[in-house]
Amino acid sequence: MRSLVLIGHGSHHHGESARATQQVAEALRGRGLAGHLPYDEVLEGYWQQEPGLRQVLRTVAYSDVTVVPVFLSEGYVTETVLPRELGLGHQGPVPTGGVVRVLGGRRVRYTRPLGAHPGMADAIAAQARDTLPEGTDPADVTLLLLAARPGNAALETHAQALRERGQFAGVEVVLESREALTPESHAASAVPLSEWPSRVEAGQAVLVPFLTHLGKHAAERLQQALAQAAERFPQAPPLHVGGPVGEHPAVAEVVLALAAEGREDERGGDIDQAHAEAWAALRHLAERGGRLGEVLLTPYGGLFELRHTLDEGRATLDLQTVVTPEGLRDLTARDEAGRWRPIRTWRTLPRGWRAVLSPADLRLGLELLYPAVIEESYAHEHRRLHWTPWMSTARRQTGTLARVQRATPDQVDTVAAQVCASCLRTRLWAGHTLGQTIFSGVPGGLPCAEACTVLLAAVRDEVGREAMGSGD
Ligand code: SF4
């Protein structure tokens, strides 16, 4: 029995950076339902939204866990931040076969990032072919691979592999903007996207962004660069613009290939007993009906209905109904004003929906609605939840977040009072106490074991503002 965990970037501000990870996870879960997956569950975790990296390993059901970063380049995030936040005690390049650690009784294998696998060349080629009009011969087409910045060694490797296959007339790497050019990329004669026609001699071209997603601002920059190219090269050949490679269905194959690298023990692991106990207790609670955070959970003819507690008694016809865990996640991702909810336990759950889930879907539905809440609440109820004091969280931060180490206790308290004001969780890490949890009938009894990344970012910004104000 084994768990597969996909790690995405995520965002404090929007849902776009999680989309590729969500799509792959959904595709793999679909295969699991059809019995074509060598994993018994597929979960998601994110660097900058919930479920966070510190939470996600608490939510796995089995003791054999494979963690695949859905990132396209190897570097600081995949070699420092993710291993550190997952508690792997590893820093630096990840070997083929991954880094294996035993954490909390689970055997966790952390793989290279998605972009490093040779199979990405197939995903790129598939995205290019799907973008071209039907009947186009790729031999007449130059493939342009869009990179956000230079120096992605994996992308250069894929570009070279595609050149060697000879399927396209040519394969070129173009950079998002002229500003991204460095002396090294100049030396390698990279060009910005706005000059792409200078790399295409004849025929047509197809552009595939080597990105997991194309955010709003990146899409605007892309359109601007293409408009500049059109102005500068009025005789440019036709260009077909594809979606980011991270959103192509072929990526699911690459994730599975990456996850299989170095997997030696074909028996898999065992059921994690603490996890199984927590979900058995939740199932018991759900069968009686009850409240969990802002949600009303009611047995519903062999199924379970979830809705906002303030919608209790509202006619079902007045509510938008979803029947899948992912549908529940999407309906509750934004508040009623349309603002993104990076922390799902903020008291901003929108009203006007209901989810009807099968017993088999209840766990995933609740994980997507309130990530890690069931496991952490159950552990706290039984005095087994380990919380991390602020100073420990602050000390392990690197990059721009390392600035939080300079925050005074007063600054942390002040910022937390604002950021956490609308959160259902109780800050154990700040010394607050929580006597009872959802498992003893207190709907808002949810523990917070560690400062989340939204709070860390807010403290970092506060320290920066204060330093600017004092002229440091
Ligand atoms: S740090 Fe604050 S906002 Fe973040 S999860 Fe904990 S209580 Fe909620």
Tab-separated table of C-alpha atoms and ligand atoms in Angstrom:
chain	number	residue	atom	x	y	z
A	1	MET	CA	0.000	0.000	0.000
A	2	ARG	CA	1.526	3.267	-0.973
A	3	SER	CA	0.842	6.978	-1.220
A	4	LEU	CA	1.857	9.360	-3.981
A	5	VAL	CA	2.163	13.015	-3.014
A	6	LEU	CA	2.480	15.702	-5.673
A	7	ILE	CA	4.035	18.966	-4.581
A	8	GLY	CA	3.129	22.172	-6.423
A	9	HIS	CA	4.148	25.800	-6.031
A	10	GLY	CA	0.764	27.249	-5.009
A	11	SER	CA	0.200	30.903	-4.230
A	12	HIS	CA	-0.999	33.231	-1.496
A	13	HIS	CA	-2.840	35.256	-4.150
A	14	HIS	CA	-4.457	33.052	-6.807
A	15	GLY	CA	-5.197	29.483	-7.787
A	16	GLU	CA	-3.323	29.372	-11.119
A	17	SER	CA	-0.037	28.081	-9.756
A	18	ALA	CA	-1.724	25.010	-8.326
A	19	ARG	CA	-3.625	24.093	-11.484
A	20	ALA	CA	-1.063	21.785	-13.122
A	21	THR	CA	-0.570	19.818	-9.898
A	22	GLN	CA	-4.319	19.559	-9.387
A	23	GLN	CA	-4.863	18.352	-12.957
A	24	VAL	CA	-2.216	15.641	-12.687
A	25	ALA	CA	-3.550	14.546	-9.297
A	26	GLU	CA	-7.091	14.330	-10.659
A	27	ALA	CA	-5.972	12.380	-13.734
A	28	LEU	CA	-4.080	9.899	-11.561
A	29	ARG	CA	-6.976	9.517	-9.121
A	30	GLY	CA	-9.179	8.744	-12.123
A	31	ARG	CA	-6.791	5.959	-13.092
A	32	GLY	CA	-6.836	4.728	-9.526
A	33	LEU	CA	-10.616	4.376	-9.673
A	34	ALA	CA	-10.212	2.365	-12.863
A	35	GLY	CA	-7.650	0.151	-11.086
A	36	HIS	CA	-4.724	1.291	-13.258
A	37	LEU	CA	-2.493	2.959	-10.731
A	38	PRO	CA	0.323	1.504	-8.608
A	39	TYR	CA	-0.607	3.843	-5.726
A	40	ASP	CA	-3.493	3.592	-3.304
A	41	GLU	CA	-3.936	7.326	-2.956
A	42	VAL	CA	-2.784	10.513	-4.652
A	43	LEU	CA	-2.524	13.664	-2.543
A	44	GLU	CA	-1.420	17.240	-3.215
A	45	GLY	CA	0.694	19.609	-1.139
A	46	TYR	CA	1.907	23.131	-1.857
A	47	TRP	CA	4.734	25.463	-0.966
A	48	GLN	CA	2.552	28.557	-0.732
A	49	GLN	CA	-0.980	27.422	-0.017
A	50	GLU	CA	-2.747	24.673	1.855
A	51	PRO	CA	-2.177	21.846	2.365
A	52	GLY	CA	1.304	23.102	3.187
A	53	LEU	CA	4.519	21.104	3.052
A	54	ARG	CA	4.638	20.778	6.826
A	55	GLN	CA	1.099	19.385	6.814
A	56	VAL	CA	0.927	17.081	3.860
A	57	LEU	CA	2.958	14.162	5.230
A	58	ARG	CA	0.527	14.067	8.175
A	59	THR	CA	-2.310	13.402	5.759
A	60	VAL	CA	-0.987	10.268	4.023
A	61	ALA	CA	-2.678	6.978	4.783
A	62	TYR	CA	0.227	4.574	4.157
A	63	SER	CA	3.782	4.087	5.324
A	64	ASP	CA	5.318	3.977	1.807
A	65	VAL	CA	5.267	7.517	0.436
A	66	THR	CA	6.645	8.887	-2.829
A	67	VAL	CA	6.842	12.663	-3.145
A	68	VAL	CA	7.148	14.185	-6.629
A	69	PRO	CA	7.767	17.938	-7.009
A	70	VAL	CA	5.708	19.265	-9.929
A	71	PHE	CA	8.349	21.874	-10.747
A	72	LEU	CA	10.089	22.275	-14.080
A	73	SER	CA	13.562	23.266	-12.974
A	74	GLU	CA	16.077	21.945	-10.476
A	75	GLY	CA	17.426	24.553	-8.112
A	76	TYR	CA	16.906	26.432	-4.878
A	77	VAL	CA	13.249	25.473	-4.390
A	78	THR	CA	13.533	21.767	-5.200
A	79	GLU	CA	16.979	21.300	-3.646
A	80	THR	CA	16.660	23.456	-0.524
A	81	VAL	CA	13.175	24.702	0.305
A	82	LEU	CA	11.043	21.635	-0.365
A	83	PRO	CA	13.387	19.070	1.288
A	84	ARG	CA	13.797	21.348	4.299
A	85	GLU	CA	10.074	21.988	4.752
A	86	LEU	CA	9.301	18.302	4.334
A	87	GLY	CA	11.850	17.596	7.076
A	88	LEU	CA	14.071	15.414	4.870
A	89	GLY	CA	17.399	16.708	6.164
A	90	HIS	CA	18.709	16.941	2.621
A	91	GLN	CA	20.111	19.833	0.663
A	92	GLY	CA	21.474	19.826	-2.861
A	93	PRO	CA	20.886	17.949	-6.113
A	94	VAL	CA	18.509	14.999	-5.857
A	95	PRO	CA	19.921	11.808	-7.410
A	96	THR	CA	18.014	9.627	-9.864
A	97	GLY	CA	16.033	7.318	-7.609
A	98	GLY	CA	15.417	10.108	-5.128
A	99	VAL	CA	16.304	10.787	-1.527
A	100	VAL	CA	14.875	8.270	0.959
A	101	ARG	CA	14.211	9.015	4.616
A	102	VAL	CA	12.177	7.424	7.390
A	103	LEU	CA	9.990	10.117	8.936
A	104	GLY	CA	7.501	9.425	11.693
A	105	GLY	CA	7.514	5.714	10.855
A	106	ARG	CA	6.946	6.335	7.138
A	107	ARG	CA	9.432	5.617	4.372
A	108	VAL	CA	9.417	8.796	2.311
A	109	ARG	CA	11.086	8.967	-1.092
A	110	TYR	CA	11.545	12.439	-2.569
A	111	THR	CA	12.214	12.412	-6.307
A	112	ARG	CA	13.806	14.774	-8.783
A	113	PRO	CA	11.429	17.445	-10.069
A	114	LEU	CA	9.122	16.754	-12.979
A	115	GLY	CA	11.122	18.944	-15.400
A	116	ALA	CA	14.256	16.834	-14.930
A	117	HIS	CA	12.759	13.617	-16.322
A	118	PRO	CA	13.633	12.788	-19.959
A	119	GLY	CA	9.947	12.013	-20.556
A	120	MET	CA	9.257	15.745	-20.551
A	121	ALA	CA	10.588	15.841	-24.114
A	122	ASP	CA	7.610	13.633	-25.085
A	123	ALA	CA	5.199	15.914	-23.220
A	124	ILE	CA	6.651	18.961	-25.029
A	125	ALA	CA	6.342	17.236	-28.416
A	126	ALA	CA	2.771	16.177	-27.600
A	127	GLN	CA	1.824	19.733	-26.605
A	128	ALA	CA	3.349	21.057	-29.841
A	129	ARG	CA	1.529	18.504	-32.017
A	130	ASP	CA	-1.787	19.175	-30.255
A	131	THR	CA	-1.350	22.903	-30.860
A	132	LEU	CA	-0.750	22.593	-34.600
A	133	PRO	CA	-3.702	22.523	-37.000
A	134	GLU	CA	-4.711	19.017	-38.018
A	135	GLY	CA	-2.657	17.627	-40.873
A	136	THR	CA	0.370	19.890	-40.294
A	137	ASP	CA	3.649	18.081	-40.871
A	138	PRO	CA	5.929	18.836	-37.866
A	139	ALA	CA	8.889	18.576	-40.261
A	140	ASP	CA	7.797	22.005	-41.609
A	141	VAL	CA	7.533	23.509	-38.152
A	142	THR	CA	10.114	25.090	-35.857
A	143	LEU	CA	9.425	24.347	-32.212
A	144	LEU	CA	10.022	27.305	-29.921
A	145	LEU	CA	10.387	26.480	-26.223
A	146	LEU	CA	9.598	29.433	-24.011
A	147	ALA	CA	11.639	29.699	-20.807
A	148	ALA	CA	10.907	32.183	-18.037
A	149	ARG	CA	14.623	32.641	-17.432
A	150	PRO	CA	17.903	31.314	-18.829
A	151	GLY	CA	19.941	28.531	-17.297
A	152	ASN	CA	17.332	25.777	-17.038
A	153	ALA	CA	19.650	22.856	-17.740
A	154	ALA	CA	16.754	20.415	-17.967
A	155	LEU	CA	15.090	22.462	-20.695
A	156	GLU	CA	18.329	22.621	-22.697
A	157	THR	CA	18.574	18.816	-22.411
A	158	HIS	CA	15.007	18.355	-23.669
A	159	ALA	CA	15.621	20.811	-26.517
A	160	GLN	CA	18.712	18.868	-27.565
A	161	ALA	CA	16.851	15.527	-27.337
A	162	LEU	CA	14.091	16.921	-29.554
A	163	ARG	CA	16.647	18.241	-32.076
A	164	GLU	CA	18.257	14.810	-32.236
A	165	ARG	CA	14.910	13.160	-32.913
A	166	GLY	CA	14.588	15.365	-35.990
A	167	GLN	CA	10.813	15.407	-35.774
A	168	PHE	CA	10.586	19.222	-36.078
A	169	ALA	CA	12.352	21.458	-38.603
A	170	GLY	CA	14.189	23.068	-35.720
A	171	VAL	CA	14.028	23.465	-31.945
A	172	GLU	CA	14.885	26.790	-30.313
A	173	VAL	CA	14.740	28.091	-26.748
A	174	VAL	CA	13.366	31.633	-26.443
A	175	LEU	CA	13.248	33.720	-23.281
A	176	GLU	CA	10.224	35.474	-21.897
A	177	SER	CA	11.811	38.924	-22.068
A	178	ARG	CA	14.945	40.775	-23.044
A	179	GLU	CA	15.519	41.534	-19.331
A	180	ALA	CA	15.894	37.799	-18.724
A	181	LEU	CA	18.987	37.702	-20.959
A	182	THR	CA	22.254	37.282	-19.080
A	183	PRO	CA	25.822	37.388	-20.443
A	184	GLU	CA	25.748	33.556	-20.486
A	185	SER	CA	22.514	33.371	-22.439
A	186	HIS	CA	23.842	36.014	-24.845
A	187	ALA	CA	26.876	33.801	-25.314
A	188	ALA	CA	24.575	30.869	-26.067
A	189	SER	CA	22.761	33.187	-28.525
A	190	ALA	CA	19.395	32.932	-26.800
A	191	VAL	CA	16.851	35.460	-28.027
A	192	PRO	CA	13.861	37.029	-26.333
A	193	LEU	CA	10.407	35.958	-27.476
A	194	SER	CA	9.898	39.315	-29.198
A	195	GLU	CA	12.615	38.264	-31.684
A	196	TRP	CA	11.416	34.726	-32.352
A	197	PRO	CA	11.067	35.213	-36.173
A	198	SER	CA	14.846	35.646	-36.358
A	199	ARG	CA	15.106	31.927	-35.444
A	200	VAL	CA	12.611	30.543	-37.921
A	201	GLU	CA	13.784	30.322	-41.486
A	202	ALA	CA	10.690	29.051	-43.224
A	203	GLY	CA	7.461	27.128	-42.752
A	204	GLN	CA	5.623	27.684	-39.506
A	205	ALA	CA	6.409	27.832	-35.822
A	206	VAL	CA	4.802	26.510	-32.689
A	207	LEU	CA	5.418	27.965	-29.249
A	208	VAL	CA	5.278	25.759	-26.140
A	209	PRO	CA	5.869	27.511	-22.797
A	210	PHE	CA	8.082	25.325	-20.593
A	211	LEU	CA	6.036	26.325	-17.583
A	212	THR	CA	3.664	24.543	-15.237
A	213	HIS	CA	1.112	27.325	-15.717
A	214	LEU	CA	0.716	30.646	-17.433
A	215	GLY	CA	-0.430	33.218	-14.899
A	216	LYS	CA	-2.345	36.369	-15.808
A	217	HIS	CA	0.743	38.589	-15.825
A	218	ALA	CA	2.874	36.074	-17.718
A	219	ALA	CA	0.091	35.750	-20.326
A	220	GLU	CA	0.022	39.541	-20.710
A	221	ARG	CA	3.813	39.664	-21.120
A	222	LEU	CA	3.616	36.891	-23.690
A	223	GLN	CA	1.003	38.770	-25.717
A	224	GLN	CA	3.085	41.961	-25.555
A	225	ALA	CA	6.200	40.153	-26.766
A	226	LEU	CA	4.247	38.585	-29.635
A	227	ALA	CA	2.829	42.000	-30.595
A	228	GLN	CA	6.378	43.451	-30.627
A	229	ALA	CA	7.535	40.577	-32.817
A	230	ALA	CA	4.658	41.150	-35.234
A	231	GLU	CA	5.568	44.828	-35.486
A	232	ARG	CA	9.275	44.201	-35.940
A	233	PHE	CA	8.968	41.254	-38.321
A	234	PRO	CA	5.911	41.894	-40.501
A	235	GLN	CA	6.853	38.960	-42.783
A	236	ALA	CA	7.108	36.483	-39.894
A	237	PRO	CA	5.857	32.959	-40.594
A	238	PRO	CA	2.640	31.793	-38.933
A	239	LEU	CA	3.027	31.060	-35.212
A	240	HIS	CA	0.776	28.689	-33.256
A	241	VAL	CA	0.779	29.345	-29.514
A	242	GLY	CA	0.268	26.363	-27.225
A	243	GLY	CA	-0.580	26.118	-23.546
A	244	PRO	CA	2.047	25.531	-20.860
A	245	VAL	CA	3.538	22.050	-21.057
A	246	GLY	CA	2.682	21.454	-17.400
A	247	GLU	CA	-1.005	21.342	-18.311
A	248	HIS	CA	-0.670	18.668	-20.994
A	249	PRO	CA	-2.217	15.277	-20.064
A	250	ALA	CA	1.061	13.519	-20.991
A	251	VAL	CA	2.611	15.013	-17.852
A	252	ALA	CA	0.758	12.413	-15.761
A	253	GLU	CA	2.848	9.699	-17.490
A	254	VAL	CA	6.049	11.538	-16.654
A	255	VAL	CA	5.024	11.862	-13.003
A	256	LEU	CA	4.456	8.107	-12.832
A	257	ALA	CA	7.791	7.378	-14.522
A	258	LEU	CA	9.561	9.688	-12.096
A	259	ALA	CA	7.783	8.152	-9.119
A	260	ALA	CA	8.824	4.669	-10.262
A	261	GLU	CA	12.535	5.604	-10.465
A	262	GLY	CA	14.407	3.830	-7.706
A	263	ARG	CA	11.345	2.198	-6.195
A	264	GLU	CA	12.730	-1.082	-4.945
A	265	ASP	CA	10.225	-2.541	-2.533
A	266	GLU	CA	7.324	-3.810	-4.612
A	267	ARG	CA	5.367	-4.827	-1.522
A	268	GLY	CA	4.704	-1.234	-0.565
A	269	GLY	CA	3.997	-0.171	2.991
A	270	ASP	CA	1.375	-0.640	5.661
A	271	ILE	CA	-1.659	1.345	6.669
A	272	ASP	CA	-0.665	4.186	8.957
A	273	GLN	CA	-2.518	3.394	12.173
A	274	ALA	CA	-2.768	6.950	13.517
A	275	HIS	CA	-4.191	8.103	10.213
A	276	ALA	CA	-6.679	5.231	10.045
A	277	GLU	CA	-7.846	5.969	13.604
A	278	ALA	CA	-8.391	9.661	12.841
A	279	TRP	CA	-10.526	8.924	9.803
A	280	ALA	CA	-12.496	6.183	11.553
A	281	ALA	CA	-13.325	8.739	14.264
A	282	LEU	CA	-14.314	11.287	11.643
A	283	ARG	CA	-16.545	8.761	9.901
A	284	HIS	CA	-18.252	8.061	13.218
A	285	LEU	CA	-18.793	11.792	13.734
A	286	ALA	CA	-20.120	12.210	10.181
A	287	GLU	CA	-22.585	9.360	10.593
A	288	ARG	CA	-24.110	11.134	13.571
A	289	GLY	CA	-24.059	14.457	11.748
A	290	GLY	CA	-22.282	17.487	13.102
A	291	ARG	CA	-20.345	20.677	12.514
A	292	LEU	CA	-16.773	20.972	11.457
A	293	GLY	CA	-15.435	24.500	11.240
A	294	GLU	CA	-17.982	26.384	9.142
A	295	VAL	CA	-19.353	23.203	7.604
A	296	LEU	CA	-22.419	21.202	8.423
A	297	LEU	CA	-21.930	17.510	7.794
A	298	THR	CA	-25.061	15.385	7.496
A	299	PRO	CA	-25.640	11.723	6.583
A	300	TYR	CA	-27.701	11.657	3.413
A	301	GLY	CA	-29.106	8.278	2.387
A	302	GLY	CA	-25.814	6.367	2.468
A	303	LEU	CA	-23.942	9.475	1.300
A	304	PHE	CA	-22.848	12.627	3.136
A	305	GLU	CA	-23.994	16.165	2.543
A	306	LEU	CA	-21.749	19.140	3.323
A	307	ARG	CA	-22.888	22.762	3.282
A	308	HIS	CA	-22.111	26.037	5.054
A	309	THR	CA	-23.557	26.043	8.570
A	310	LEU	CA	-25.314	29.325	7.735
A	311	ASP	CA	-27.103	27.528	4.908
A	312	GLU	CA	-28.696	25.094	7.330
A	313	GLY	CA	-32.346	24.726	6.427
A	314	ARG	CA	-31.974	26.378	3.019
A	315	ALA	CA	-33.811	24.611	0.197
A	316	THR	CA	-31.422	22.409	-1.733
A	317	LEU	CA	-32.670	23.922	-4.987
A	318	ASP	CA	-31.270	27.286	-3.863
A	319	LEU	CA	-27.782	25.796	-3.530
A	320	GLN	CA	-25.265	24.883	-6.198
A	321	THR	CA	-24.629	21.155	-5.850
A	322	VAL	CA	-21.355	19.355	-6.519
A	323	VAL	CA	-20.764	15.637	-6.244
A	324	THR	CA	-16.977	15.344	-6.429
A	325	PRO	CA	-14.216	16.293	-3.954
A	326	GLU	CA	-12.561	18.454	-6.622
A	327	GLY	CA	-15.874	20.229	-7.291
A	328	LEU	CA	-16.086	21.028	-3.583
A	329	ARG	CA	-12.526	22.376	-3.630
A	330	ASP	CA	-13.211	24.599	-6.631
A	331	LEU	CA	-16.472	25.998	-5.226
A	332	THR	CA	-14.837	26.951	-1.949
A	333	ALA	CA	-11.490	28.233	-3.271
A	334	ARG	CA	-12.677	31.868	-3.197
A	335	ASP	CA	-14.709	33.881	-0.735
A	336	GLU	CA	-17.989	35.559	-1.631
A	337	ALA	CA	-16.131	38.621	-2.933
A	338	GLY	CA	-14.110	36.379	-5.261
A	339	ARG	CA	-10.880	36.607	-3.242
A	340	TRP	CA	-8.534	33.614	-3.209
A	341	ARG	CA	-8.403	31.682	0.093
A	342	PRO	CA	-4.809	30.393	0.498
A	343	ILE	CA	-5.677	29.271	4.042
A	344	ARG	CA	-8.795	27.153	3.961
A	345	THR	CA	-9.554	27.576	7.648
A	346	TRP	CA	-10.057	31.332	7.328
A	347	ARG	CA	-13.644	32.120	8.267
A	348	THR	CA	-14.402	33.196	4.725
A	349	LEU	CA	-16.031	30.041	3.440
A	350	PRO	CA	-18.568	31.129	0.826
A	351	ARG	CA	-22.236	30.187	1.167
A	352	GLY	CA	-24.634	28.930	-1.466
A	353	TRP	CA	-23.296	25.436	-2.218
A	354	ARG	CA	-23.733	21.877	-1.101
A	355	ALA	CA	-21.594	18.834	-1.774
A	356	VAL	CA	-23.003	15.332	-1.800
A	357	LEU	CA	-20.164	12.843	-1.424
A	358	SER	CA	-19.938	9.093	-1.256
A	359	PRO	CA	-18.271	7.582	1.831
A	360	ALA	CA	-15.261	6.821	-0.395
A	361	ASP	CA	-14.996	10.474	-1.470
A	362	LEU	CA	-15.583	11.995	1.956
A	363	ARG	CA	-11.941	11.848	3.000
A	364	LEU	CA	-10.576	13.545	-0.126
A	365	GLY	CA	-13.409	16.090	-0.017
A	366	LEU	CA	-12.553	17.085	3.540
A	367	GLU	CA	-8.807	17.096	2.779
A	368	LEU	CA	-9.433	19.552	-0.045
A	369	LEU	CA	-11.870	21.641	2.004
A	370	TYR	CA	-9.894	21.719	5.268
A	371	PRO	CA	-6.413	20.294	4.565
A	372	ALA	CA	-4.809	18.305	7.403
A	373	VAL	CA	-7.459	19.456	9.874
A	374	ILE	CA	-8.775	15.979	10.664
A	375	GLU	CA	-5.346	14.439	11.313
A	376	GLU	CA	-4.072	17.381	13.343
A	377	SER	CA	-7.258	17.734	15.398
A	378	TYR	CA	-7.333	14.037	16.164
A	379	ALA	CA	-3.652	14.055	17.163
A	380	HIS	CA	-4.277	17.073	19.402
A	381	GLU	CA	-7.347	15.464	20.949
A	382	HIS	CA	-5.085	12.573	21.945
A	383	ARG	CA	-2.192	14.834	23.020
A	384	ARG	CA	0.004	13.594	20.192
A	385	LEU	CA	0.286	16.718	18.067
A	386	HIS	CA	3.796	18.195	18.016
A	387	TRP	CA	3.775	21.929	17.515
A	388	THR	CA	6.704	24.057	16.398
A	389	PRO	CA	7.521	27.287	18.254
A	390	TRP	CA	7.860	30.462	16.195
A	391	MET	CA	11.633	30.703	16.663
A	392	SER	CA	12.218	27.217	15.228
A	393	THR	CA	10.069	28.011	12.200
A	394	ALA	CA	11.816	31.368	11.735
A	395	ARG	CA	15.316	29.940	12.097
A	396	ARG	CA	14.972	27.447	9.290
A	397	GLN	CA	13.788	30.036	6.737
A	398	THR	CA	16.087	30.979	3.858
A	399	GLY	CA	15.926	33.378	0.925
A	400	THR	CA	13.743	36.464	1.457
A	401	LEU	CA	11.843	34.706	4.257
A	402	ALA	CA	15.029	34.611	6.351
A	403	ARG	CA	14.182	38.226	7.228
A	404	VAL	CA	11.534	36.920	9.676
A	405	GLN	CA	14.413	35.956	12.007
A	406	ARG	CA	14.792	39.676	12.773
A	407	ALA	CA	11.150	40.095	13.842
A	408	THR	CA	10.600	41.001	17.479
A	409	PRO	CA	8.019	39.004	19.494
A	410	ASP	CA	5.797	42.112	19.436
A	411	GLN	CA	5.980	42.326	15.659
A	412	VAL	CA	5.076	38.643	15.318
A	413	ASP	CA	2.152	39.068	17.724
A	414	THR	CA	0.869	42.160	15.955
A	415	VAL	CA	1.023	40.637	12.492
A	416	ALA	CA	-0.440	37.325	13.705
A	417	ALA	CA	-3.315	39.192	15.363
A	418	GLN	CA	-4.232	40.531	11.920
A	419	VAL	CA	-3.498	37.525	9.700
A	420	CYS	CA	-4.912	34.926	12.090
A	421	ALA	CA	-7.926	36.986	13.193
A	422	SER	CA	-10.180	35.301	10.678
A	423	CYS	CA	-8.658	31.825	11.069
A	424	LEU	CA	-10.530	29.041	12.816
A	425	ARG	CA	-7.312	27.502	14.075
A	426	THR	CA	-5.839	28.142	17.523
A	427	ARG	CA	-2.149	29.078	17.495
A	428	LEU	CA	-0.498	26.403	19.634
A	429	TRP	CA	2.877	27.556	18.289
A	430	ALA	CA	2.301	30.956	19.939
A	431	GLY	CA	1.458	29.411	23.308
A	432	HIS	CA	-2.350	29.584	22.948
A	433	THR	CA	-4.248	26.647	24.380
A	434	LEU	CA	-6.948	24.544	22.828
A	435	GLY	CA	-8.815	22.317	25.252
A	436	GLN	CA	-11.226	20.520	22.965
A	437	THR	CA	-11.360	19.762	19.291
A	438	ILE	CA	-13.940	18.816	16.718
A	439	PHE	CA	-13.674	15.270	18.087
A	440	SER	CA	-15.157	16.361	21.376
A	441	GLY	CA	-17.920	18.305	19.675
A	442	VAL	CA	-16.345	21.772	19.373
A	443	PRO	CA	-16.750	22.783	15.687
A	444	GLY	CA	-14.086	25.502	15.880
A	445	GLY	CA	-11.620	23.373	17.854
A	446	LEU	CA	-8.880	23.263	15.244
A	447	PRO	CA	-5.205	23.422	16.219
A	448	CYS	CA	-2.508	25.358	14.367
A	449	ALA	CA	0.761	23.522	14.966
A	450	GLU	CA	3.052	25.883	13.091
A	451	ALA	CA	3.044	29.363	11.548
A	452	CYS	CA	1.834	29.082	7.944
A	453	THR	CA	3.605	30.635	4.952
A	454	VAL	CA	0.987	33.394	4.646
A	455	LEU	CA	1.886	34.577	8.146
A	456	LEU	CA	5.619	34.179	7.462
A	457	ALA	CA	5.307	36.345	4.348
A	458	ALA	CA	3.336	38.982	6.278
A	459	VAL	CA	5.966	39.075	9.068
A	460	ARG	CA	8.734	39.341	6.451
A	461	ASP	CA	6.955	42.303	4.846
A	462	GLU	CA	6.458	43.957	8.227
A	463	VAL	CA	10.163	43.596	9.080
A	464	GLY	CA	11.014	45.064	5.658
A	465	ARG	CA	8.659	48.031	6.182
A	466	GLU	CA	10.064	48.721	9.627
A	467	ALA	CA	13.645	48.555	8.298
A	468	MET	CA	12.784	50.997	5.505
A	469	GLY	CA	11.080	53.307	8.010
A	470	SER	CA	14.137	53.310	10.261
A	471	GLY	CA	16.529	53.657	7.312
A	472	ASP	CA	18.342	50.320	8.065
B	1	SF4	S1	-0.618	30.836	11.306
B	1	SF4	FE1	-2.563	31.885	11.681
B	1	SF4	S2	-3.535	32.098	9.655
B	1	SF4	FE2	-1.881	30.594	9.461
B	1	SF4	S3	-2.959	28.636	9.742
B	1	SF4	FE3	-2.138	29.251	11.767
B	1	SF4	S4	-3.791	30.367	12.762
B	1	SF4	FE4	-4.312	30.217	10.593
